[in-house]
Amino acid sequence: MALTNNKHVLDWVDEMIALTKPDQVVWIDGSEEQLDDLRRQAEETKEMIKLNQEKLPGCYLHRTAVNDVARVEHRTFICSRKEENAGPTNNWMDPKEAYDKLGKLFDGSMKGRTAYIIPYSMGPIGSPFSKAGVEITDSIYVVLNMAIMTRMGKEVFTALGDSNDFVRGLHSKAQLDEENRYICHFPEDNTIWSINSGYGGNVLLGKKCFALRIASYQGKQEGWMAEHMLILGLENPQGEVKYIAAAFPSACGKTNLAMLIPPEVYKKQGYKVWCVGDDIAWLRIGPDGRLWAVNPENGFFGVAPGTNEKSNPNALASTRQGTIFTNVVHNLDDNTVWWEGLDKNPPKNALNWKGEKWDPASGEKGAHPNSRFTAPAKNCPCISPKFDSSEGVPISAIVFGGRRAKTAPLVYQSRDWENGVFVGSIMASETTAAATGAVGVVRRDPMAMLPFCGYHMGDYWAHWIEMGKKLGDKAPKIFNVNWFRTDDEGHFIWPGFGDNMRVLDWIIKRCEGKADADETPIGFVPKAEDINLEGLDFSVEQLKDILSVDKELWKAETQGIEEFYGKFGDRLPQELRNQLNTLKAKLN
Ligand code: GTP
Ligand code: MN
Ligand code: MN
């Protein structure tokens, strides 16, 4: 039975059901009874494996098809009416063509299956930040993941009332046919169509598809921002909490920083870090004129390999109950899970991520490098008391960062908001030798939004500049960090992880006007004595080395920026063109 009288929802659901032709339609009310029933069904069909309920209560394992293990950027399209509005960084498809092409693929794609209608909210239900979505899917795995990643259930319809303001998401596994896999976004229609995939980033439509691609477009229209950012709260010994939002590209450490455990010297003074979000932030100007943020998600969809008791104990603790693991190793001895980098004891009697008998001595990886956990946020030991707050948290600092072997210093502060937008727009990561064999190939990833911006990147930068004008002197300060400077042998110099607290400490001091800095052509760099090295085996010389700004490297960098900016033609805001010219002048 339908869970709403909302005519817009009912009409759209009818239309999609007529198209996809499922045998049955089930409305998801969010109750534990219904979810339990779905878990039982998924267990029976082997879609999910119930794990050891003493060691991992409420946890399940799922394996995707072997050719369906990651987001597919080349099959992801922004279907704006005008091609120019998708911009040079997105794939574009004409919306008419996309509806037509995918319509044919969706036609009868759910025959023999059940369609699940999922009402969900991105952001706490009832918060002025929040937005409703409805996803129709033929995958129980999607329903159970959405139950962790979003606030899901019939209350969402109550909050929606008879409004038309919800995002329409249609997903079908169809035949899981790689050749016909498409993830299409129709920003002008608040619509997402995803077909032939079963992988998280392509099918949990509330996450990247809605909360970043569609929401970034909505934010531009409505005067707010959807960003690929973690949000953390830093509590000082007096109990005051300052909030930081940070954008790093995928695999550059957002989940790690969001759940940071401060080093002993800080802990014993009473410093604490609180996690508000590890991947996405929605930012609005509050009644007080400051920038406020909420995490629209309700769980963590984190990379499993490398997560362990040392690297990220809070993330690991979050996965100990109510979690769905995807594409990790199945330990048959005690019916638990394992992945590379969890510990030094790979299970002897085990199946790899493909479900094949696996011998750790074979040298083959047991877990897929992009294997993931879907864990409830409330499991996280350092989850912020403000996690569910409907007004969000006030942001003091915005931090950008990427992987740069030599160019970017450990940390620097932009001169002002506009200069900060420039710093975000030139964000980049280098491929490491270990990863590809090619050293120093620079991939520009402005604001870590390259794969996620739902409209023209030049207009997106203009929106950032506009937000700064509205915020005026209440704007957060903008910084850039780089945990990844390497020595001549390619080793990371900065210890990173928990010790990144020392850098956050400087950032907050700068926001409070309590720390000095040296001005360089790129912005303000800390004085070495202002970064607290107490309790750390790290010399002031090493610190000076990673704080250094090499003018020759930066001159070369300006050429790369020039080339990149060239793509955006006259949609590149004049302010950024001016910023680049200023940087060039300062370097000469
Ligand atoms: P998505 O969830 O895909 O958006 O990415 P993410 O930004 O959350 O990246 P994630 O935390 O999964 O990236 C982790 C990778 O960064 C792992 O390889 C970590 O070892 C590495 N990493 C995280 N923090 C640090 C650090 O401070 N120093 C160094 N050297 N590596 C780090
Ligand atoms: Mn991400
Ligand atoms: Mn992450």
Coordinates of C-alpha atoms and ligand atoms in Angstrom, one line a residue:
M1 CA 0.0 0.0 0.0
A2 CA 1.2 3.5 -0.9
L3 CA 2.5 5.4 2.1
T4 CA 1.5 8.8 0.9
N5 CA -1.3 10.7 -0.8
N6 CA 1.2 13.0 -2.4
K7 CA 0.0 13.2 -6.0
H8 CA 3.4 14.1 -7.4
V9 CA 4.9 11.0 -5.8
L10 CA 2.0 8.7 -6.7
D11 CA 1.9 9.8 -10.4
W12 CA 5.6 9.4 -10.8
V13 CA 5.7 6.0 -9.1
D14 CA 2.8 4.8 -11.3
E15 CA 4.7 6.0 -14.4
M16 CA 7.9 4.2 -13.4
I17 CA 6.1 1.0 -12.4
A18 CA 4.4 1.0 -15.8
L19 CA 7.8 1.3 -17.4
T20 CA 9.8 -1.2 -15.4
K21 CA 6.9 -3.7 -14.9
P22 CA 7.9 -5.4 -11.6
D23 CA 5.9 -8.4 -10.3
Q24 CA 5.3 -6.6 -7.0
V25 CA 5.6 -3.2 -5.5
V26 CA 6.7 -2.7 -1.8
W27 CA 6.7 0.7 -0.1
I28 CA 9.5 0.9 2.5
D29 CA 8.2 2.3 5.8
G30 CA 11.5 2.1 7.6
S31 CA 10.3 -0.3 10.3
E32 CA 12.8 -2.8 11.8
E33 CA 10.2 -5.6 11.1
Q34 CA 10.2 -4.8 7.4
L35 CA 14.0 -4.5 7.2
D36 CA 14.4 -7.8 9.0
D37 CA 12.1 -9.5 6.6
L38 CA 14.2 -8.1 3.7
R39 CA 17.4 -9.3 5.4
R40 CA 15.9 -12.8 5.7
Q41 CA 15.0 -12.8 2.0
A42 CA 18.4 -11.6 1.0
E43 CA 20.0 -14.3 3.1
E44 CA 17.8 -17.0 1.4
T45 CA 18.7 -15.9 -2.1
K46 CA 22.4 -15.5 -1.1
E47 CA 22.4 -11.8 -2.0
M48 CA 23.8 -11.3 1.5
I49 CA 25.6 -13.5 3.9
K50 CA 24.7 -13.2 7.6
L51 CA 28.0 -12.9 9.6
N52 CA 28.9 -14.2 13.0
Q53 CA 26.2 -12.5 15.2
E54 CA 28.2 -12.7 18.4
K55 CA 31.3 -11.0 16.9
L56 CA 29.5 -8.8 14.4
P57 CA 25.9 -8.4 15.4
G58 CA 23.6 -7.2 12.6
C59 CA 26.4 -7.4 10.0
Y60 CA 26.2 -8.9 6.5
L61 CA 28.5 -9.5 3.6
H62 CA 27.7 -8.8 0.0
R63 CA 29.6 -9.4 -3.2
T64 CA 29.0 -7.4 -6.4
A65 CA 29.6 -8.7 -9.9
V66 CA 33.3 -8.7 -10.7
N67 CA 32.9 -6.1 -13.4
D68 CA 30.9 -3.8 -11.1
V69 CA 33.2 -2.6 -8.3
A70 CA 33.5 1.2 -8.6
R71 CA 31.9 4.4 -9.7
V72 CA 31.9 4.6 -13.5
E73 CA 32.8 8.2 -14.4
H74 CA 32.8 7.5 -18.2
R75 CA 29.2 6.3 -17.9
T76 CA 28.0 9.1 -15.7
F77 CA 26.2 11.9 -17.5
I78 CA 24.8 15.3 -16.6
C79 CA 21.7 15.7 -18.8
S80 CA 21.1 19.4 -18.7
R81 CA 18.9 20.8 -21.5
K82 CA 21.8 22.8 -22.8
E83 CA 25.2 21.1 -23.3
E84 CA 27.1 24.2 -22.3
N85 CA 25.5 24.0 -18.8
A86 CA 27.1 20.6 -18.1
G87 CA 30.5 22.2 -18.8
P88 CA 33.8 20.8 -19.9
T89 CA 34.4 18.6 -16.9
N90 CA 31.2 16.5 -17.2
N91 CA 29.9 14.0 -19.8
W92 CA 26.8 15.3 -21.3
M93 CA 23.8 13.6 -22.9
D94 CA 20.7 15.4 -24.3
P95 CA 17.9 14.7 -21.8
K96 CA 15.5 13.6 -24.5
E97 CA 18.0 11.2 -25.9
A98 CA 18.8 10.0 -22.3
Y99 CA 15.2 9.4 -21.4
D100 CA 14.7 7.6 -24.6
K101 CA 17.8 5.4 -24.5
L102 CA 17.5 4.5 -20.8
G103 CA 13.7 4.3 -21.2
K104 CA 14.2 1.4 -23.5
L105 CA 16.6 -0.3 -21.1
F106 CA 14.2 0.2 -18.2
D107 CA 11.3 -1.1 -20.2
G108 CA 10.4 -4.3 -18.4
S109 CA 13.7 -4.4 -16.5
M110 CA 12.0 -5.3 -13.2
K111 CA 10.0 -8.2 -14.6
G112 CA 10.1 -11.2 -12.2
R113 CA 11.3 -8.9 -9.4
T114 CA 9.9 -6.6 -6.7
A115 CA 10.2 -2.8 -6.9
Y116 CA 10.9 -1.2 -3.6
I117 CA 9.8 2.5 -3.1
I118 CA 12.2 4.1 -0.6
P119 CA 11.3 7.5 0.9
Y120 CA 14.5 9.1 2.4
S121 CA 15.7 12.4 3.7
M122 CA 19.2 13.8 3.1
G123 CA 19.8 15.7 6.4
P124 CA 17.8 15.4 9.6
I125 CA 14.1 15.2 8.9
G126 CA 12.5 18.6 9.3
S127 CA 15.8 20.6 9.2
P128 CA 15.7 23.6 6.9
F129 CA 18.8 22.1 5.3
S130 CA 17.2 18.8 4.4
K131 CA 15.8 17.5 1.1
A132 CA 13.6 14.6 0.4
G133 CA 14.2 11.8 -2.1
V134 CA 12.4 8.8 -3.3
E135 CA 14.3 5.9 -4.8
I136 CA 12.7 3.1 -6.7
T137 CA 15.0 0.1 -6.9
D138 CA 14.8 -3.6 -7.6
S139 CA 17.7 -4.4 -5.2
I140 CA 17.3 -5.4 -1.6
Y141 CA 20.9 -4.5 -1.1
V142 CA 20.1 -1.0 -2.1
V143 CA 17.2 -0.8 0.4
L144 CA 19.4 -2.1 3.3
N145 CA 22.2 0.3 2.4
M146 CA 19.9 3.3 2.1
A147 CA 18.5 2.3 5.6
I148 CA 22.1 2.9 6.9
M149 CA 23.2 5.8 4.8
T150 CA 20.0 8.0 5.0
R151 CA 17.1 8.8 7.3
M152 CA 14.6 6.5 5.6
G153 CA 10.9 5.7 6.1
K154 CA 7.4 7.0 6.2
E155 CA 8.2 10.1 8.3
V156 CA 9.8 11.5 5.2
F157 CA 6.5 11.5 3.4
T158 CA 4.9 13.2 6.4
A159 CA 7.6 16.0 6.2
L160 CA 7.2 16.2 2.4
G161 CA 3.4 16.8 2.6
D162 CA 2.0 17.5 -0.8
S163 CA 5.1 19.3 -2.0
N164 CA 6.7 18.5 -5.4
D165 CA 10.2 19.2 -4.0
F166 CA 11.8 15.7 -3.9
V167 CA 14.4 14.0 -6.0
R168 CA 13.1 11.2 -8.2
G169 CA 15.6 8.3 -8.3
L170 CA 15.1 5.2 -10.5
H171 CA 17.5 2.3 -10.2
S172 CA 17.4 -1.1 -11.8
K173 CA 20.0 -3.8 -11.8
A174 CA 18.4 -4.9 -15.1
Q175 CA 20.9 -7.4 -16.5
L176 CA 24.0 -5.8 -14.8
D177 CA 25.1 -5.4 -18.4
E178 CA 28.4 -3.4 -18.4
E179 CA 27.9 -2.2 -22.0
N180 CA 24.6 -0.6 -21.0
R181 CA 25.5 0.8 -17.7
Y182 CA 24.4 4.4 -17.3
I183 CA 24.2 6.9 -14.4
C184 CA 22.2 9.8 -15.7
H185 CA 21.3 13.0 -13.8
F186 CA 18.7 15.5 -15.0
P187 CA 19.3 18.5 -12.7
E188 CA 16.5 20.6 -14.2
D189 CA 14.0 17.7 -13.4
N190 CA 15.3 16.7 -10.0
T191 CA 15.7 13.2 -11.5
I192 CA 18.4 10.4 -11.5
W193 CA 18.2 7.3 -13.6
S194 CA 20.7 4.5 -12.9
I195 CA 20.8 1.2 -14.7
N196 CA 22.8 -2.0 -15.0
S197 CA 25.0 -1.5 -11.9
G198 CA 24.8 -2.8 -8.3
Y199 CA 27.8 -0.9 -6.9
G200 CA 27.2 1.6 -4.1
G201 CA 28.3 4.9 -5.6
N202 CA 26.2 4.2 -8.7
V203 CA 23.0 2.9 -7.0
L204 CA 22.7 4.5 -3.5
L205 CA 21.2 7.5 -5.3
G206 CA 21.0 9.6 -2.1
K207 CA 24.8 9.9 -1.9
K208 CA 27.0 11.2 -4.8
C209 CA 24.1 11.4 -7.3
F210 CA 21.7 13.4 -5.2
A211 CA 23.7 14.9 -2.3
L212 CA 26.5 16.2 -4.6
R213 CA 25.5 16.3 -8.3
I214 CA 21.8 17.3 -8.0
A215 CA 22.3 19.2 -4.8
S216 CA 25.2 21.3 -6.1
Y217 CA 22.9 22.5 -8.9
Q218 CA 20.1 23.1 -6.4
G219 CA 22.5 25.0 -4.2
K220 CA 23.4 27.3 -7.1
Q221 CA 19.8 28.0 -7.8
E222 CA 18.8 28.5 -4.1
G223 CA 21.9 30.1 -2.7
W224 CA 23.6 27.3 -0.7
M225 CA 26.4 24.8 -1.3
A226 CA 26.8 21.0 -1.6
E227 CA 30.4 20.0 -1.1
H228 CA 32.6 16.9 -1.0
M229 CA 33.7 17.7 2.5
L230 CA 34.2 16.1 5.9
I231 CA 33.0 18.1 8.9
L232 CA 34.7 17.9 12.3
G233 CA 34.5 19.7 15.6
L234 CA 37.7 20.5 17.5
E235 CA 37.1 20.9 21.3
N236 CA 39.7 22.7 23.3
P237 CA 40.4 22.2 27.1
Q238 CA 37.9 24.9 27.9
G239 CA 35.2 22.9 26.2
E240 CA 34.7 25.3 23.3
V241 CA 34.2 23.5 19.9
K242 CA 35.3 25.0 16.6
Y243 CA 34.1 23.4 13.3
I244 CA 36.2 22.7 10.2
A245 CA 35.0 21.5 6.8
A246 CA 37.6 19.9 4.5
A247 CA 37.5 18.9 0.9
F248 CA 40.1 16.3 -0.3
P249 CA 39.7 14.1 -3.4
S250 CA 38.6 10.5 -3.1
A251 CA 41.2 8.3 -1.3
C252 CA 43.0 11.4 0.1
G253 CA 42.0 10.9 3.7
K254 CA 38.6 12.6 4.5
T255 CA 37.3 9.6 6.5
N256 CA 40.7 9.5 8.4
L257 CA 40.7 13.2 9.3
A258 CA 37.0 13.2 10.2
M259 CA 37.6 10.6 13.0
L260 CA 41.1 11.7 14.1
I261 CA 42.3 10.7 17.5
P262 CA 44.6 13.5 18.9
P263 CA 48.2 12.7 20.0
E264 CA 48.8 12.1 23.7
V265 CA 50.0 15.7 24.3
Y266 CA 46.7 17.0 23.1
K267 CA 44.6 14.3 24.7
K268 CA 46.0 14.9 28.2
Q269 CA 45.2 18.6 28.0
G270 CA 41.6 17.7 27.1
Y271 CA 41.5 18.3 23.4
K272 CA 38.9 16.2 21.5
V273 CA 37.8 15.7 17.9
W274 CA 34.2 15.1 17.1
C275 CA 33.0 13.7 13.7
V276 CA 30.0 15.4 12.1
G277 CA 30.5 13.9 8.6
D278 CA 33.2 12.1 6.6
D279 CA 32.2 12.8 2.9
I280 CA 29.5 15.4 2.2
A281 CA 28.6 18.8 3.6
W282 CA 25.6 21.0 2.8
L283 CA 26.4 24.6 3.7
R284 CA 24.1 27.5 4.2
I285 CA 24.3 31.0 5.5
G286 CA 22.6 31.0 8.9
P287 CA 20.4 33.7 10.5
D288 CA 23.6 35.1 12.2
G289 CA 25.3 35.5 8.8
R290 CA 27.9 32.8 9.4
L291 CA 28.3 29.6 7.3
W292 CA 26.6 26.6 8.8
A293 CA 27.0 22.9 7.8
V294 CA 25.1 19.7 8.1
N295 CA 26.1 16.2 7.0
P296 CA 23.2 15.1 4.8
E297 CA 24.1 11.4 5.4
N298 CA 23.4 9.0 8.3
G299 CA 26.2 6.6 7.8
F300 CA 29.7 6.0 6.5
F301 CA 30.4 4.4 3.1
G302 CA 34.1 3.9 3.7
V303 CA 37.0 2.1 2.0
A304 CA 37.8 -1.1 4.0
P305 CA 41.4 -1.9 3.0
G306 CA 43.9 -0.1 5.2
T307 CA 41.3 0.6 8.0
N308 CA 42.7 -0.8 11.2
E309 CA 43.1 -0.3 14.9
K310 CA 46.0 2.1 14.3
S311 CA 45.0 4.0 11.1
N312 CA 41.4 4.7 12.0
P313 CA 40.2 3.0 15.2
N314 CA 36.9 5.0 15.2
A315 CA 36.0 3.9 11.7
L316 CA 36.8 0.3 12.6
A317 CA 34.7 0.5 15.8
S318 CA 31.9 1.9 13.6
T319 CA 31.8 -1.3 11.6
R320 CA 31.4 -3.7 14.5
Q321 CA 27.6 -3.8 14.3
G322 CA 24.8 -3.2 11.9
T323 CA 27.2 -2.9 9.0
I324 CA 27.1 -4.2 5.4
F325 CA 30.5 -5.2 4.0
T326 CA 30.9 -5.3 0.3
N327 CA 33.7 -7.2 -1.6
V328 CA 35.9 -8.1 1.4
V329 CA 37.4 -11.4 2.4
H330 CA 35.0 -14.0 4.1
N331 CA 36.7 -15.8 6.9
L332 CA 35.0 -19.2 6.9
D333 CA 36.5 -20.4 10.2
D334 CA 34.5 -17.9 12.3
N335 CA 32.2 -16.4 9.7
T336 CA 33.7 -12.9 10.0
V337 CA 35.4 -10.6 7.5
W338 CA 39.0 -9.5 6.7
W339 CA 40.8 -7.1 4.3
E340 CA 44.3 -6.1 3.5
G341 CA 45.7 -3.9 6.2
L342 CA 43.2 -5.0 8.9
D343 CA 45.9 -7.0 10.7
K344 CA 48.8 -9.2 10.0
N345 CA 46.8 -12.4 10.2
P346 CA 45.0 -13.2 7.0
P347 CA 42.6 -16.0 7.5
K348 CA 43.7 -19.4 6.2
N349 CA 40.3 -20.8 5.5
A350 CA 38.7 -18.0 3.5
L351 CA 37.0 -16.8 0.3
N352 CA 38.2 -13.8 -1.6
W353 CA 35.9 -10.9 -2.7
K354 CA 34.8 -12.9 -5.7
G355 CA 33.7 -15.8 -3.5
E356 CA 36.6 -18.1 -4.6
K357 CA 38.7 -20.2 -2.2
W358 CA 41.6 -17.9 -1.4
D359 CA 45.2 -18.6 -0.2
P360 CA 46.8 -15.5 1.4
A361 CA 50.2 -17.0 0.4
S362 CA 49.2 -16.7 -3.3
G363 CA 50.1 -13.0 -3.3
E364 CA 46.7 -12.2 -4.7
K365 CA 44.6 -9.7 -2.9
G366 CA 41.7 -11.1 -0.9
A367 CA 39.6 -8.0 -0.6
H368 CA 38.9 -5.7 -3.6
P369 CA 41.0 -2.5 -3.2
N370 CA 37.7 -0.6 -3.4
S371 CA 35.9 -2.9 -1.0
R372 CA 33.7 -0.9 1.4
F373 CA 31.7 -0.9 4.6
T374 CA 28.4 0.8 5.1
A375 CA 28.3 1.6 8.8
P376 CA 25.7 3.6 10.9
A377 CA 27.1 7.0 12.0
K378 CA 25.8 6.5 15.5
N379 CA 28.2 3.6 15.9
C380 CA 31.2 6.0 15.7
P381 CA 32.7 6.5 19.2
C382 CA 33.5 10.2 18.4
I383 CA 30.3 11.1 16.7
S384 CA 29.5 14.7 17.4
P385 CA 26.6 15.5 19.8
K386 CA 25.6 17.9 17.0
F387 CA 25.3 15.2 14.4
D388 CA 21.5 15.3 14.3
S389 CA 21.2 19.1 14.9
S390 CA 18.8 20.6 12.5
E391 CA 20.6 24.0 12.4
G392 CA 23.9 22.3 11.8
V393 CA 27.3 23.6 13.0
P394 CA 29.0 26.9 12.3
I395 CA 32.1 26.6 10.2
S396 CA 35.3 28.5 11.2
A397 CA 37.6 27.1 8.6
I398 CA 37.4 25.5 5.2
V399 CA 40.4 23.3 4.3
F400 CA 41.4 22.1 0.8
G401 CA 44.0 19.4 0.2
G402 CA 45.4 16.9 -2.2
R403 CA 48.4 14.6 -2.7
R404 CA 51.4 16.8 -3.8
A405 CA 54.9 15.3 -3.6
K406 CA 56.8 18.7 -3.6
T407 CA 54.7 21.7 -4.5
A408 CA 52.2 22.4 -1.8
P409 CA 53.5 23.0 1.8
L410 CA 52.1 21.1 4.8
V411 CA 49.7 23.9 5.3
Y412 CA 49.0 27.5 4.1
Q413 CA 46.3 30.0 4.5
S414 CA 44.8 32.0 1.7
R415 CA 44.9 35.8 1.8
D416 CA 41.1 36.1 1.7
W417 CA 37.9 34.4 0.5
E418 CA 38.5 35.1 -3.2
N419 CA 42.1 33.9 -3.0
G420 CA 40.8 30.9 -1.1
V421 CA 38.4 30.1 -4.0
F422 CA 41.4 30.2 -6.3
V423 CA 43.3 27.8 -4.0
G424 CA 40.3 25.4 -4.2
S425 CA 40.0 25.7 -7.9
I426 CA 43.7 24.7 -8.5
M427 CA 43.5 21.7 -6.2
A428 CA 45.3 18.7 -7.6
S429 CA 46.7 15.3 -6.8
E430 CA 49.7 13.5 -8.3
T431 CA 49.7 9.9 -9.1
T432 CA 52.4 8.1 -7.1
A433 CA 55.1 5.8 -8.5
A434 CA 53.7 2.9 -6.5
A435 CA 50.2 3.3 -8.0
T436 CA 50.8 3.7 -11.7
G437 CA 54.5 3.8 -12.6
A438 CA 54.0 7.4 -13.8
V439 CA 55.3 9.9 -11.3
G440 CA 54.1 13.4 -11.1
V441 CA 51.0 13.1 -13.4
V442 CA 48.9 15.9 -12.1
R443 CA 45.1 15.4 -12.0
R444 CA 43.3 18.7 -11.3
D445 CA 40.3 18.1 -9.0
P446 CA 38.9 21.5 -8.0
M447 CA 37.3 21.5 -4.6
A448 CA 37.4 17.7 -4.9
M449 CA 34.3 18.1 -7.0
L450 CA 35.5 17.1 -10.4
P451 CA 33.4 13.9 -10.6
F452 CA 30.5 15.4 -8.6
C453 CA 29.7 18.9 -9.8
G454 CA 26.3 18.8 -11.5
Y455 CA 26.8 21.8 -13.7
H456 CA 29.4 24.0 -15.3
M457 CA 32.5 24.2 -13.2
G458 CA 33.1 27.9 -14.2
D459 CA 29.6 28.8 -12.9
Y460 CA 30.3 26.7 -9.7
W461 CA 33.4 28.9 -9.0
A462 CA 31.3 32.0 -9.6
H463 CA 28.8 30.7 -7.1
W464 CA 31.6 30.2 -4.5
I465 CA 32.7 33.8 -5.1
E466 CA 29.1 35.0 -4.7
M467 CA 28.8 33.1 -1.4
G468 CA 31.9 34.9 -0.1
K469 CA 30.4 38.3 -1.0
K470 CA 27.3 37.4 1.0
L471 CA 29.3 36.1 4.0
G472 CA 31.6 39.2 4.0
D473 CA 33.7 39.4 7.2
K474 CA 31.8 36.4 8.7
A475 CA 33.2 34.1 6.0
P476 CA 35.3 31.1 7.2
K477 CA 39.0 31.4 6.6
I478 CA 40.3 29.1 3.8
F479 CA 43.4 26.9 4.1
N480 CA 45.2 24.2 2.1
V481 CA 46.9 21.2 3.5
N482 CA 49.2 18.5 2.1
W483 CA 50.0 15.5 4.2
F484 CA 51.8 13.9 1.3
R485 CA 55.2 15.7 0.7
T486 CA 57.8 13.0 0.0
D487 CA 61.6 12.8 0.4
D488 CA 64.0 11.8 -2.3
E489 CA 63.1 8.1 -1.8
G490 CA 59.4 8.8 -2.2
H491 CA 58.6 8.3 1.5
F492 CA 56.0 10.6 3.2
I493 CA 57.9 13.0 5.4
W494 CA 55.0 14.1 7.7
P495 CA 53.7 11.4 10.0
G496 CA 50.1 12.4 9.3
F497 CA 46.9 10.7 10.7
G498 CA 46.5 11.7 14.4
D499 CA 49.4 14.1 14.2
N500 CA 47.4 16.2 11.7
M501 CA 45.9 17.5 14.9
R502 CA 49.0 19.7 15.2
V503 CA 48.1 21.4 11.9
L504 CA 44.4 21.8 12.8
D505 CA 45.5 23.4 16.0
W506 CA 47.4 26.1 14.0
I507 CA 44.4 26.5 11.6
I508 CA 42.1 27.2 14.6
K509 CA 44.7 29.6 16.2
R510 CA 44.8 31.5 12.9
C511 CA 41.0 31.8 12.9
E512 CA 41.2 33.2 16.4
G513 CA 44.0 35.6 15.5
K514 CA 46.3 33.8 17.9
A515 CA 49.1 32.6 15.6
D516 CA 51.6 34.4 13.5
A517 CA 52.6 33.5 9.9
D518 CA 55.0 34.2 7.1
E519 CA 53.7 35.7 3.9
T520 CA 54.7 33.8 0.7
P521 CA 53.6 34.3 -2.9
I522 CA 50.9 31.6 -2.4
G523 CA 49.6 32.8 1.0
F524 CA 50.4 32.6 4.7
V525 CA 52.7 29.7 5.9
P526 CA 53.2 28.9 9.6
K527 CA 56.4 29.9 11.4
A528 CA 58.0 26.6 12.3
E529 CA 57.9 27.3 16.0
D530 CA 54.1 27.7 15.9
I531 CA 53.5 24.1 14.9
N532 CA 53.5 22.0 18.1
L533 CA 56.0 19.1 17.7
E534 CA 55.9 18.1 21.4
G535 CA 56.0 14.3 21.8
L536 CA 56.8 13.8 18.2
D537 CA 60.1 12.5 16.7
F538 CA 60.2 15.2 14.1
S539 CA 62.8 17.9 13.8
V540 CA 62.3 21.6 13.2
E541 CA 64.5 21.2 10.0
Q542 CA 62.2 18.6 8.7
L543 CA 59.2 20.8 9.4
K544 CA 60.9 23.8 7.7
D545 CA 61.5 21.6 4.7
I546 CA 57.8 20.6 4.3
L547 CA 56.7 24.2 5.0
S548 CA 58.9 25.5 2.2
V549 CA 57.5 27.0 -1.0
D550 CA 59.7 26.4 -4.1
K551 CA 59.2 29.4 -6.5
E552 CA 60.4 27.5 -9.5
L553 CA 58.0 24.6 -8.9
W554 CA 55.2 27.2 -8.5
K555 CA 56.1 29.0 -11.7
A556 CA 55.7 25.6 -13.5
E557 CA 52.5 25.2 -11.6
T558 CA 51.0 28.4 -12.9
Q559 CA 51.5 27.1 -16.4
G560 CA 49.5 24.0 -15.5
I561 CA 46.8 26.2 -14.0
E562 CA 46.7 28.4 -17.1
E563 CA 46.2 25.4 -19.3
F564 CA 43.5 24.0 -17.0
Y565 CA 41.7 27.3 -16.8
G566 CA 41.8 27.5 -20.7
K567 CA 39.1 24.8 -20.7
F568 CA 36.5 27.1 -19.1
G569 CA 36.6 29.9 -21.7
D570 CA 34.6 32.9 -20.8
R571 CA 32.8 31.1 -18.0
L572 CA 36.0 31.3 -15.9
P573 CA 35.3 34.1 -13.4
Q574 CA 37.4 37.2 -14.0
E575 CA 38.3 37.1 -10.3
L576 CA 40.1 33.8 -10.7
R577 CA 41.9 35.0 -13.8
N578 CA 43.0 38.0 -11.7
Q579 CA 44.1 35.7 -8.9
L580 CA 46.3 33.7 -11.3
N581 CA 47.9 36.9 -12.6
T582 CA 48.5 38.1 -9.0
L583 CA 50.2 34.8 -8.2
K584 CA 52.4 35.0 -11.3
A585 CA 53.4 38.6 -10.4
K586 CA 54.2 37.6 -6.8
L587 CA 56.5 34.7 -8.1
N588 CA 58.5 37.1 -10.2
Ligands
GTP1 P1 36.3 8.8 -0.4 O1 35.6 8.2 0.8 O2 36.5 7.9 -1.5 O3 35.8 10.1 -0.8 O4 37.8 9.1 0.1 P2 38.4 9.6 1.5 O5 38.9 11.0 1.3 O6 37.6 9.4 2.6 O7 39.7 8.8 1.5 P3 40.1 7.7 2.6 O8 40.1 8.2 4.0 O9 39.4 6.4 2.2 O10 41.6 7.6 2.1 C1 42.5 6.9 2.8 C2 43.8 6.9 2.1 O11 44.6 8.0 2.5 C3 44.5 5.7 2.7 O12 45.4 5.2 1.8 C4 45.3 6.3 3.9 O13 46.4 5.6 4.3 C5 45.7 7.7 3.4 N1 45.8 8.7 4.4 C6 44.8 9.2 5.2 N2 45.3 10.2 6.0 C7 46.7 10.2 5.8 C8 47.8 10.9 6.3 O14 47.6 11.8 7.2 N3 49.0 10.7 5.8 C9 49.2 9.8 4.9 N4 50.5 9.6 4.5 N5 48.2 9.0 4.3 C10 47.0 9.2 4.8
MN2 MN 33.8 10.7 -1.4
MN3 MN 35.7 8.4 2.8

